[in-house]
GROMACS .gro file of C-alpha atoms in nm:
model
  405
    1UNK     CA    1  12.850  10.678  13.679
    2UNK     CA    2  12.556  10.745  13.430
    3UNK     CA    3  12.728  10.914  13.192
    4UNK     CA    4  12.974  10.650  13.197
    5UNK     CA    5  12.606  10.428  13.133
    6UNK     CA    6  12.491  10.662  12.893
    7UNK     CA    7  12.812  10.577  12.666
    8UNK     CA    8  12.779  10.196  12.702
    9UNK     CA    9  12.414  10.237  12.611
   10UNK     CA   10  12.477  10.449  12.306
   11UNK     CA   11  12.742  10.172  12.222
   12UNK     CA   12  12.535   9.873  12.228
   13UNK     CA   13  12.260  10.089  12.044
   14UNK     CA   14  12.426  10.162  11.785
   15UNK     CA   15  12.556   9.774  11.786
   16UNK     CA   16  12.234   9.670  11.753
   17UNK     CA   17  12.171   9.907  11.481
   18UNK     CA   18  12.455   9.834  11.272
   19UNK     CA   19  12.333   9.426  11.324
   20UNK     CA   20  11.977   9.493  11.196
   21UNK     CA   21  12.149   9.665  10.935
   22UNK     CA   22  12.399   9.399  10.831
   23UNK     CA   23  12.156   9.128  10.869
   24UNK     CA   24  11.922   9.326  10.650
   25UNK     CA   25  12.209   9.352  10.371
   26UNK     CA   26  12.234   8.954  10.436
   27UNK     CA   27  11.945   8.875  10.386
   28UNK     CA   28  11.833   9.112  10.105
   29UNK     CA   29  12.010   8.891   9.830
   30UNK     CA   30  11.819   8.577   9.922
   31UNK     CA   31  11.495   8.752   9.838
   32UNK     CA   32  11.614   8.697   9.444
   33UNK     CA   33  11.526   8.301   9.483
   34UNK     CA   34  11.239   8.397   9.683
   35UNK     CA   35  11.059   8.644   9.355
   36UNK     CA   36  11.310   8.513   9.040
   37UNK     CA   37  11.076   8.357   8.799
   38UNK     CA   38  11.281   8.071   8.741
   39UNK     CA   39  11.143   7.868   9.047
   40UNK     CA   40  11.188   7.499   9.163
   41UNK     CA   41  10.948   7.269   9.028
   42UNK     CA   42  10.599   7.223   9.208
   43UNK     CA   43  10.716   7.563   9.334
   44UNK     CA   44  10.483   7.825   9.159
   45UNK     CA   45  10.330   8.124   9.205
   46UNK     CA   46  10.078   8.336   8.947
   47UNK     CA   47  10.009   8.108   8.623
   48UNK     CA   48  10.317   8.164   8.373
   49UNK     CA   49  10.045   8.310   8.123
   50UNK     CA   50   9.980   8.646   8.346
   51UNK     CA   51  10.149   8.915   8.246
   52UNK     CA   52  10.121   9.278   8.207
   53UNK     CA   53   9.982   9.484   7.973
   54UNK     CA   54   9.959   9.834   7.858
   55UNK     CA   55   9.601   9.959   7.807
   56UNK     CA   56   9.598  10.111   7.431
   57UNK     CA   57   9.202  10.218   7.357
   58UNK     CA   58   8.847  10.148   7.499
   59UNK     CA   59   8.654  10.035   7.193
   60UNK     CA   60   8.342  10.024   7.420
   61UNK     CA   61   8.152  10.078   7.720
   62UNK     CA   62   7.843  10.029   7.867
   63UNK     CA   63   7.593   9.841   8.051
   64UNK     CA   64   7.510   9.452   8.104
   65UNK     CA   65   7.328   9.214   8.374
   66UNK     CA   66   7.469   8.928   8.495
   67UNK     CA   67   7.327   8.671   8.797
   68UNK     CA   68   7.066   8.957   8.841
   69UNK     CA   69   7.320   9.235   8.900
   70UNK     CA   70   7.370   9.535   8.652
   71UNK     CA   71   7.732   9.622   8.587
   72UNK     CA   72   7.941   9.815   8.352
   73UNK     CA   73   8.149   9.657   8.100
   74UNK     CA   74   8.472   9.741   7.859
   75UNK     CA   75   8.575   9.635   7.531
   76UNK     CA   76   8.970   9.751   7.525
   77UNK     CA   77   9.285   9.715   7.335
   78UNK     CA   78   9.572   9.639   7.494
   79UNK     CA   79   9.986   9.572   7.435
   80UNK     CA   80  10.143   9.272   7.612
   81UNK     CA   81  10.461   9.368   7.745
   82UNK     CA   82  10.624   9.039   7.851
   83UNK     CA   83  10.625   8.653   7.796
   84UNK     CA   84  10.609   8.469   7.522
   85UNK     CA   85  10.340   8.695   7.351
   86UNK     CA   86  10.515   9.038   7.427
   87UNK     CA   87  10.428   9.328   7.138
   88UNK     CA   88  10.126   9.136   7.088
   89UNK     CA   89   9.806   9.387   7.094
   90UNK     CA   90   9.492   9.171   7.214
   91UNK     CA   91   9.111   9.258   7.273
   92UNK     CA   92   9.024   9.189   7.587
   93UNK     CA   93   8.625   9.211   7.735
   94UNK     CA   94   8.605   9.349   8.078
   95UNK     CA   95   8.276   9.250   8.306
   96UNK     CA   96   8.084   9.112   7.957
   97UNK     CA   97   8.097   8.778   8.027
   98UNK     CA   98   8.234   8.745   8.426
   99UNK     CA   99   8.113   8.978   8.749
  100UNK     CA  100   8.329   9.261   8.773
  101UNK     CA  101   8.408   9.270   9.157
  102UNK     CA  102   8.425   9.687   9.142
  103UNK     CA  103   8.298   9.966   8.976
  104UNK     CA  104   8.705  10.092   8.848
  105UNK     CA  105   8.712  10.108   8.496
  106UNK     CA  106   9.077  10.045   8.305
  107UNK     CA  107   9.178  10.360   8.154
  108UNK     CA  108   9.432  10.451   7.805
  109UNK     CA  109   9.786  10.426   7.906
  110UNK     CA  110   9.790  10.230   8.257
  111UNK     CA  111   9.963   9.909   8.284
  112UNK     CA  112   9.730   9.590   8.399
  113UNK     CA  113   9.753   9.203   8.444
  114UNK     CA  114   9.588   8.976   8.133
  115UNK     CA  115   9.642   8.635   8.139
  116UNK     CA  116   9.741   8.526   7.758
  117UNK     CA  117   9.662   8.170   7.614
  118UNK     CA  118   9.609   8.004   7.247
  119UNK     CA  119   9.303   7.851   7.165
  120UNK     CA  120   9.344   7.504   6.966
  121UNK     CA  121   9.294   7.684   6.617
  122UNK     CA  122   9.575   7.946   6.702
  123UNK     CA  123   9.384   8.212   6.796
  124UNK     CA  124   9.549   8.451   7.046
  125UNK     CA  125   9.307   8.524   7.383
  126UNK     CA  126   9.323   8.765   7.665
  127UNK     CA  127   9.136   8.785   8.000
  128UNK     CA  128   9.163   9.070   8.238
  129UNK     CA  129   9.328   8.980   8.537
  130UNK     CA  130   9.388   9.217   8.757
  131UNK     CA  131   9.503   9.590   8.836
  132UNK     CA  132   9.821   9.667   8.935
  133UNK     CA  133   9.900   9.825   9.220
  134UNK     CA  134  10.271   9.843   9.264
  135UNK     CA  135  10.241  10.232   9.217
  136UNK     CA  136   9.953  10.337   9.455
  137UNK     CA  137  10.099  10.118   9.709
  138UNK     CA  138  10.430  10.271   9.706
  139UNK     CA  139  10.296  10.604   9.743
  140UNK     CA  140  10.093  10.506  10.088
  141UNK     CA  141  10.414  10.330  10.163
  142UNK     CA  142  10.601  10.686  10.166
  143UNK     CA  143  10.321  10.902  10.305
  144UNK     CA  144  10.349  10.643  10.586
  145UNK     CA  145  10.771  10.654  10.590
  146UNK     CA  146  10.688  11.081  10.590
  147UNK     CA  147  10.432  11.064  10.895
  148UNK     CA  148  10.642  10.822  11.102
  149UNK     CA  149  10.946  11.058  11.080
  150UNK     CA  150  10.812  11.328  11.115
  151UNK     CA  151  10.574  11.247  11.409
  152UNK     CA  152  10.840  10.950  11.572
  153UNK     CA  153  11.162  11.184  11.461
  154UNK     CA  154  11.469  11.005  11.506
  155UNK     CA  155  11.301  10.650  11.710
  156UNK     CA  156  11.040  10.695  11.392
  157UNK     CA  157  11.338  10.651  11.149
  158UNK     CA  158  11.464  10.355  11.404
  159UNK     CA  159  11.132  10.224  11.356
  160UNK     CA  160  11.063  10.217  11.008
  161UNK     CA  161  11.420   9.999  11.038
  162UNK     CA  162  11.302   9.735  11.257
  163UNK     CA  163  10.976   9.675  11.029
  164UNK     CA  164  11.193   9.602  10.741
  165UNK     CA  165  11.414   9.406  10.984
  166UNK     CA  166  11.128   9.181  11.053
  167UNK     CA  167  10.964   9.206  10.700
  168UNK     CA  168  11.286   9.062  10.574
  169UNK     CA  169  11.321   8.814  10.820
  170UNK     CA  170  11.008   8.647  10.789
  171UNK     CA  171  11.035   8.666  10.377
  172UNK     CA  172  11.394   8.583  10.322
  173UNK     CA  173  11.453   8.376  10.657
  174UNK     CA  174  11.149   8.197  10.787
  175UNK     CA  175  10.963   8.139  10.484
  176UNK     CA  176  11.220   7.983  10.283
  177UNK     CA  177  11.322   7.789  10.555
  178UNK     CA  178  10.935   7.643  10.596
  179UNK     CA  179  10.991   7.550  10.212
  180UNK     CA  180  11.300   7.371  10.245
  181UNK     CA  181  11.102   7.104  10.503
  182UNK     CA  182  11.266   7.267  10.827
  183UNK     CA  183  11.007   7.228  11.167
  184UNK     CA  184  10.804   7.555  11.132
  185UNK     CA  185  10.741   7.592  11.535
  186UNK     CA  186  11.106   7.618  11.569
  187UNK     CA  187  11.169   7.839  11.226
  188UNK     CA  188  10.901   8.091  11.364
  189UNK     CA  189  11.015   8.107  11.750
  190UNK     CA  190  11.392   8.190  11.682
  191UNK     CA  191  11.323   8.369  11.331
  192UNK     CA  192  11.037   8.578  11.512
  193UNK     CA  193  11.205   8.639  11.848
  194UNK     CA  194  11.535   8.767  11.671
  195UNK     CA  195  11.420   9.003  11.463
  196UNK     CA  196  11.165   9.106  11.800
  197UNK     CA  197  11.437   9.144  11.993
  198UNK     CA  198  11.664   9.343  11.769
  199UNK     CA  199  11.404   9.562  11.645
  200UNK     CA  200  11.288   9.683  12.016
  201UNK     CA  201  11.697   9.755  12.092
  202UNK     CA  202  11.664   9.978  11.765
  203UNK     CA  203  11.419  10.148  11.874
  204UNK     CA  204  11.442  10.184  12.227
  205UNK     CA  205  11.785  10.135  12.292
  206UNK     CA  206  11.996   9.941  12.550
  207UNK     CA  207  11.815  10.024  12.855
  208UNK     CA  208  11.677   9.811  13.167
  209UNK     CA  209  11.350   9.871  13.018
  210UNK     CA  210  11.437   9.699  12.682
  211UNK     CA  211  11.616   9.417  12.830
  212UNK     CA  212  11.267   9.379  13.091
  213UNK     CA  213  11.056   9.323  12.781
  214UNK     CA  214  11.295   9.114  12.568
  215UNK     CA  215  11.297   8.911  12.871
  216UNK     CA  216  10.922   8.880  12.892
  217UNK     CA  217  10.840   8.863  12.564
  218UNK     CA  218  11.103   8.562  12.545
  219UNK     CA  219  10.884   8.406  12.813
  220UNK     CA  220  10.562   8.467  12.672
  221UNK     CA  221  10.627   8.335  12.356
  222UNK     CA  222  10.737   8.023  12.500
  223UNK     CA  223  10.389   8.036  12.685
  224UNK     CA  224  10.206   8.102  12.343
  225UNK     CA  225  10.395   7.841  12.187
  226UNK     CA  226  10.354   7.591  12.414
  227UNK     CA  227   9.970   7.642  12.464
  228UNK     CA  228   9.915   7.666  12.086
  229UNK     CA  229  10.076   7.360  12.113
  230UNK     CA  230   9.887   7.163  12.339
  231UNK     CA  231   9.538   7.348  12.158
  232UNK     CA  232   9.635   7.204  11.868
  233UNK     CA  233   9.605   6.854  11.948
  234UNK     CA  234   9.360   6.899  12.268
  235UNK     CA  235   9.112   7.022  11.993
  236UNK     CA  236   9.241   6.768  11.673
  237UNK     CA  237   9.294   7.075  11.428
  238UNK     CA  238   9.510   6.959  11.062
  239UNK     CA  239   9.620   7.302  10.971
  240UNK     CA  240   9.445   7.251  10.671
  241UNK     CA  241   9.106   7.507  10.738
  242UNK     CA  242   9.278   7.734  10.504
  243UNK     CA  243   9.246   7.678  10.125
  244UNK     CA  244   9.577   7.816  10.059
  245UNK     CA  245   9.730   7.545  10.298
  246UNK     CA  246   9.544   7.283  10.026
  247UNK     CA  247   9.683   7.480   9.725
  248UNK     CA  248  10.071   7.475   9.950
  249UNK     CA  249  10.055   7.106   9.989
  250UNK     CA  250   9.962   7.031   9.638
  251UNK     CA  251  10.223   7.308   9.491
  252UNK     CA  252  10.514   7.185   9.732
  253UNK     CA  253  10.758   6.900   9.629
  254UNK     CA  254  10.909   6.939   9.983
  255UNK     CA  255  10.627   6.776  10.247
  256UNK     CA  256  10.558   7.064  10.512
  257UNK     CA  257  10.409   7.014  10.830
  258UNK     CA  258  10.116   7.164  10.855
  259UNK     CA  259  10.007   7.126  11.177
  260UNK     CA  260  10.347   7.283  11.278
  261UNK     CA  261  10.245   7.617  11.005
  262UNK     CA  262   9.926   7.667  11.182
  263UNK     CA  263  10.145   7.678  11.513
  264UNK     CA  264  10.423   7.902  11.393
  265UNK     CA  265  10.142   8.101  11.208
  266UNK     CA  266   9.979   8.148  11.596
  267UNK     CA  267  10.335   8.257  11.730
  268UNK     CA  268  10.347   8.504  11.433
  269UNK     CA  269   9.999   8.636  11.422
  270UNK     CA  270  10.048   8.728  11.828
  271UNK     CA  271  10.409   8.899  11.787
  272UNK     CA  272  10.267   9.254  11.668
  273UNK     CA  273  10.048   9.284  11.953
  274UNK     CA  274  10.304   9.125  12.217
  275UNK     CA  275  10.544   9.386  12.097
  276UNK     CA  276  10.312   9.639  12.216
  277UNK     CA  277  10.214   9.494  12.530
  278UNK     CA  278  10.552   9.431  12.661
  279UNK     CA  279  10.742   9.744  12.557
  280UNK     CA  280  10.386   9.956  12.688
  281UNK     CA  281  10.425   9.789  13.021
  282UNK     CA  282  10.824   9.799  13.074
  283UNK     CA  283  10.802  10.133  13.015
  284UNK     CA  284  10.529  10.241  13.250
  285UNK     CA  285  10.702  10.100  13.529
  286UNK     CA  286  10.988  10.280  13.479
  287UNK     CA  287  10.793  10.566  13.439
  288UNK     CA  288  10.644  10.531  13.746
  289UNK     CA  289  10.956  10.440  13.957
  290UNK     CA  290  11.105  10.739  13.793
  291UNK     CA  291  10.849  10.964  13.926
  292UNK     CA  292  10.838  10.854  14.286
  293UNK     CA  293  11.171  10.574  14.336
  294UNK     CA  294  11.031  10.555  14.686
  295UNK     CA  295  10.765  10.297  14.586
  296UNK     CA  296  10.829   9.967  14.699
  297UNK     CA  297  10.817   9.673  14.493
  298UNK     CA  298  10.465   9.543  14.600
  299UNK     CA  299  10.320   9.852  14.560
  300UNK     CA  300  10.447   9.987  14.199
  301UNK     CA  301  10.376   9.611  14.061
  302UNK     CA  302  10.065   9.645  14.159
  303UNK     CA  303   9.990  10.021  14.022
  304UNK     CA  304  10.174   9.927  13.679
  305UNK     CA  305   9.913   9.603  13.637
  306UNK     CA  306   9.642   9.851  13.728
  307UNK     CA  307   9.778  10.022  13.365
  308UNK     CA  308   9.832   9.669  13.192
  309UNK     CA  309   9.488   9.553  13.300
  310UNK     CA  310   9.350   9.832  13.160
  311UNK     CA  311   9.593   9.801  12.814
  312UNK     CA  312   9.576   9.407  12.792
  313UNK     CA  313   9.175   9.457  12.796
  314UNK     CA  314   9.169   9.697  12.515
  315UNK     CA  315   9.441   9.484  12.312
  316UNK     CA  316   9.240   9.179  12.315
  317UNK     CA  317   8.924   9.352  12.215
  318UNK     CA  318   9.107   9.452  11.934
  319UNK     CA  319   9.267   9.170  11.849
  320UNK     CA  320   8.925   8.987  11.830
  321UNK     CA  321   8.746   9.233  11.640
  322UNK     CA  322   9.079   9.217  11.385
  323UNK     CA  323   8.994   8.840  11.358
  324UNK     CA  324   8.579   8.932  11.292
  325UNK     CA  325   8.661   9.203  11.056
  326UNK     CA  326   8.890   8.959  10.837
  327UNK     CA  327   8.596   8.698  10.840
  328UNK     CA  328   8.335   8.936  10.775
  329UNK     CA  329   8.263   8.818  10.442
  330UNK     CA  330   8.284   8.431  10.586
  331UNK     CA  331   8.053   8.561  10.868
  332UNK     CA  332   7.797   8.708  10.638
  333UNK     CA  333   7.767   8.392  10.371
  334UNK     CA  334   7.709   8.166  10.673
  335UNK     CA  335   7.443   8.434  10.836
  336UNK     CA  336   7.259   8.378  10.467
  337UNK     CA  337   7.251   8.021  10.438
  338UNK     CA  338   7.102   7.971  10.841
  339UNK     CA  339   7.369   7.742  10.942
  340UNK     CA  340   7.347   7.599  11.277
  341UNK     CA  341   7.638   7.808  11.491
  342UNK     CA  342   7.739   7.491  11.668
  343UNK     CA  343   7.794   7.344  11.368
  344UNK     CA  344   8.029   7.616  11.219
  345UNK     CA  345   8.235   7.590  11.537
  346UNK     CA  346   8.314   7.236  11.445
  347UNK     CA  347   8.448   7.323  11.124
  348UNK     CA  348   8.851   7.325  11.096
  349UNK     CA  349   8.907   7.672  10.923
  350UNK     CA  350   8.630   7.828  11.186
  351UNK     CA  351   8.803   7.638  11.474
  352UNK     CA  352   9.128   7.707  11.380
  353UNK     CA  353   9.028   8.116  11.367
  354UNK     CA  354   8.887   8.079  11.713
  355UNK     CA  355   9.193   7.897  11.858
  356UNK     CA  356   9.409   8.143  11.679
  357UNK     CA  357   9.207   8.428  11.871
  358UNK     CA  358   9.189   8.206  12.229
  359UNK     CA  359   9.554   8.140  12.206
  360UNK     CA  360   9.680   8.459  12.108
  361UNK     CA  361   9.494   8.654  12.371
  362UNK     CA  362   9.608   8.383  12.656
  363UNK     CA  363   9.987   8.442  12.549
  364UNK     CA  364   9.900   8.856  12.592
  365UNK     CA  365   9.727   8.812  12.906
  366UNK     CA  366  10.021   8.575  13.070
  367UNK     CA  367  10.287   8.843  12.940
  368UNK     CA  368  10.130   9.166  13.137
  369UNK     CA  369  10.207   9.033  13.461
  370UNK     CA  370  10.555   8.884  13.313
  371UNK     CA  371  10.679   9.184  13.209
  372UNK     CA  372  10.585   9.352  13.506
  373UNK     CA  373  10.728   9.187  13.763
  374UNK     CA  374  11.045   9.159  13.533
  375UNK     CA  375  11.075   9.585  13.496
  376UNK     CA  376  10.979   9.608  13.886
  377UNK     CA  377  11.263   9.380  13.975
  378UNK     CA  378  11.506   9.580  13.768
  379UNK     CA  379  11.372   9.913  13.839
  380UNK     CA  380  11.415   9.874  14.235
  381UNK     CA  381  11.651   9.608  14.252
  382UNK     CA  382  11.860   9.803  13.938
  383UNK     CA  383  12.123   9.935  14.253
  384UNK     CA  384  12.165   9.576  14.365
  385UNK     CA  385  12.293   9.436  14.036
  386UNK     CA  386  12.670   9.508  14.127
  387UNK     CA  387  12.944   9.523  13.847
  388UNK     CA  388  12.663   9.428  13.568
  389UNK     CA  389  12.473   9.766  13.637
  390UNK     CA  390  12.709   9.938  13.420
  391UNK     CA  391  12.699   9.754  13.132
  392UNK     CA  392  12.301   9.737  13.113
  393UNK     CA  393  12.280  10.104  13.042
  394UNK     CA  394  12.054  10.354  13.222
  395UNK     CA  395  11.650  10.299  13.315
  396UNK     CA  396  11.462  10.433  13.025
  397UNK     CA  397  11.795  10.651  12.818
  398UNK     CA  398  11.565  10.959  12.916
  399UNK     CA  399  11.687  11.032  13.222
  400UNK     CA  400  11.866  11.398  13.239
  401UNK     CA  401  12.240  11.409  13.271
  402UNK     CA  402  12.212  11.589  13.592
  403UNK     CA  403  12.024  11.235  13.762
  404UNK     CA  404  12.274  11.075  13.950
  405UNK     CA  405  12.290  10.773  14.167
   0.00000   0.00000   0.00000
């Protein structure tokens, strides 16, 4: 019977592979009205005037203070490549007049952002932007593809498809449909959980283990959601604390509901981690029952949540410590002007990071014991399941063609 298992697993595998990659092709066109520059009104993103720019010569350099803090400055040349002022050559000043925020100096030949205006007497002016960093990027971006392949083999290459699966999803699926006015609770729950639940049969396959942490992950982010939920209003939050959500509401034509971003931004923000948790947990169960099927169901629940303590502690230490490190700079500015720390906790975009962190770590605490008792059911009751056990494919897919029940 397992090799009969085997094939219905490798079926439904490659099912699910063939889905992620159809949906991917799908979806991939819809990114155009996402990033084409002809965008619906009060839909914008960078000002019309920045463009890039080729870097032709560095008339000067040297040295300059400004607000008490000595910096390098540039004097360059530089060719507009598109827009309205394309072929144009400008002069732009680099750190003379504004605090550079690095030390990188523009060099001949690179390509850079300028934004491009006319003054009221005609006069052509440029202001350094920005670098760009489509380049550097892309080469971390295959360093990373050439690590997880080699290191993750074939499940690496599965992998790398289930992160564009879910990239994809949440940039040509759920944002869009957040734009359009849809409820963004809803939006993120089935946008998130289906390209979740896809990704982890990619990767791991159709195997009582996957289908034991699709299963609690389902049910754990119906905990999160509901308890962000009920955070929400039991502590009055807008879902304006963010000054981008200002910026969205004034750039929209289509009225969002914010409170309901903030939500499906909570549901989001705890997916990565849940991922982790629930796959990490199924799988040491099965591990274990593997190793000694003898255990009983009390006692191998019990020795897998000795593991998921141990994991769901370290995961929500790093989860917080995520949330600190991406307020640093908030952290410090506040630490220099002596504010009064109950105050700051009563501020919306402070309170809303702090219920992000509470509510997050609440939904991964609630799905340990989930997906545990889920994969201990199935891994001792898997015998007991009848006609179905067939078509749920084998434990983990590692078992040995030789295992037989």
């Amino acid at each position: 019977m397992q090799p009969n298992r085997n094939r219905i697993a490798l079926f439904f595998s490659l099912l699910a592979v063939i889905a992620g990659i159809v949906l991917i092709v799908w979806l991939v066109p819809r990114l155009s009205t996402l990033f084409s520059s002809q965008r619906p009104a009060g839909q914008v993103g960078y000002d019309s005037s920045t463009v890039r720019a080729e870097v032709l010569e560095i008339l000067e350099t040297g040295q300059i203070t400004l607000g008490e803090r000595p910096q390098r400055y540039q004097v360059f040349t530089a060719r507009v490549l598109e827009g309205n002022f394309a072929g144009q050559i400008v002069e732009i000043e680099y750190g003379l007049q504004q605090i550079r925020p690095n030390d990188a100096d523009v060099r001949p030949g690179e390509q850079v952002l300028i934004s491009v205006g006319v003054r009221p007497d005609g006069q052509i002016v440029a202001f350094f932007t920005d670098f760009i960093r489509i380049g550097s990027i892309l080469q971390l971006f295959l360093i990373f593809v050439l690590f997880s392949v080699l290191i993750g083999g074939w499940k690496g290459l599965r992998g790398l498809l289930g992160i564009a699966l879910s990239l994809i999803v949440i940039v040509a699926y759920i944002i869009p449909q957040i734009l359009a006015g849809k409820n963004p609770v809803l939006v993120s729950i089935i946008g998130s959980f289906g390209f979740l639940a896809v990704s982890l049969y990619i990767v791991y396959g159709w195997t009582l283990k996957t289908h034991a942490a699709v299963l609690g992950m389902l049910i754990a982010l119906v905990i999160t959601g509901a308890l962000a939920w009920v955070s929400i209003n039991f502590t009055r939050l807008s879902g304006f604390g963010d000054e981008n959500v200002m910026f969205l509401a004034q750039m929209t034509a289509t009225p969002i509901d914010m409170r309901g971003l903030l939500l499906g931004g909570m549901i989001i923000g705890a997916l990565g981690v849940l991922d982790d948790l629930v796959i990490s947990q199924s799988s040491a169960v099965f591990e274990l029952h593997g190793a000694n099927p003898a255990l009983s169901l009390g006692f191998l629940y019990r020795r897998a949540m000795n593991i998921g303590r141990d994991h769901v502690a370290a995961t929500v230490n790093t989860l917080v410590l995520a949330y600190a490190g991406a307020s640093l700079p908030m952290l410090l500015m506040f630490s220099l002007n002596n504010q009064n720390p109950g105050l700051l906790l009563n501020l919306n975009f402070i309170a809303e990071e702090v219920v992000r962190t509470l509510v997050g770590s609440i939904g991964l605490f609630a799905s340990v014991p989930i997906t545990t008792a889920l994969a201990c059911l199935a891994a001792v009751y898997a015998h007991r399941m009848g006609k179905w056990r067939r078509w749920l494919g084998p434990e983990t897919g590692t078992e040995e063609h030789s295992h037989f029940h």
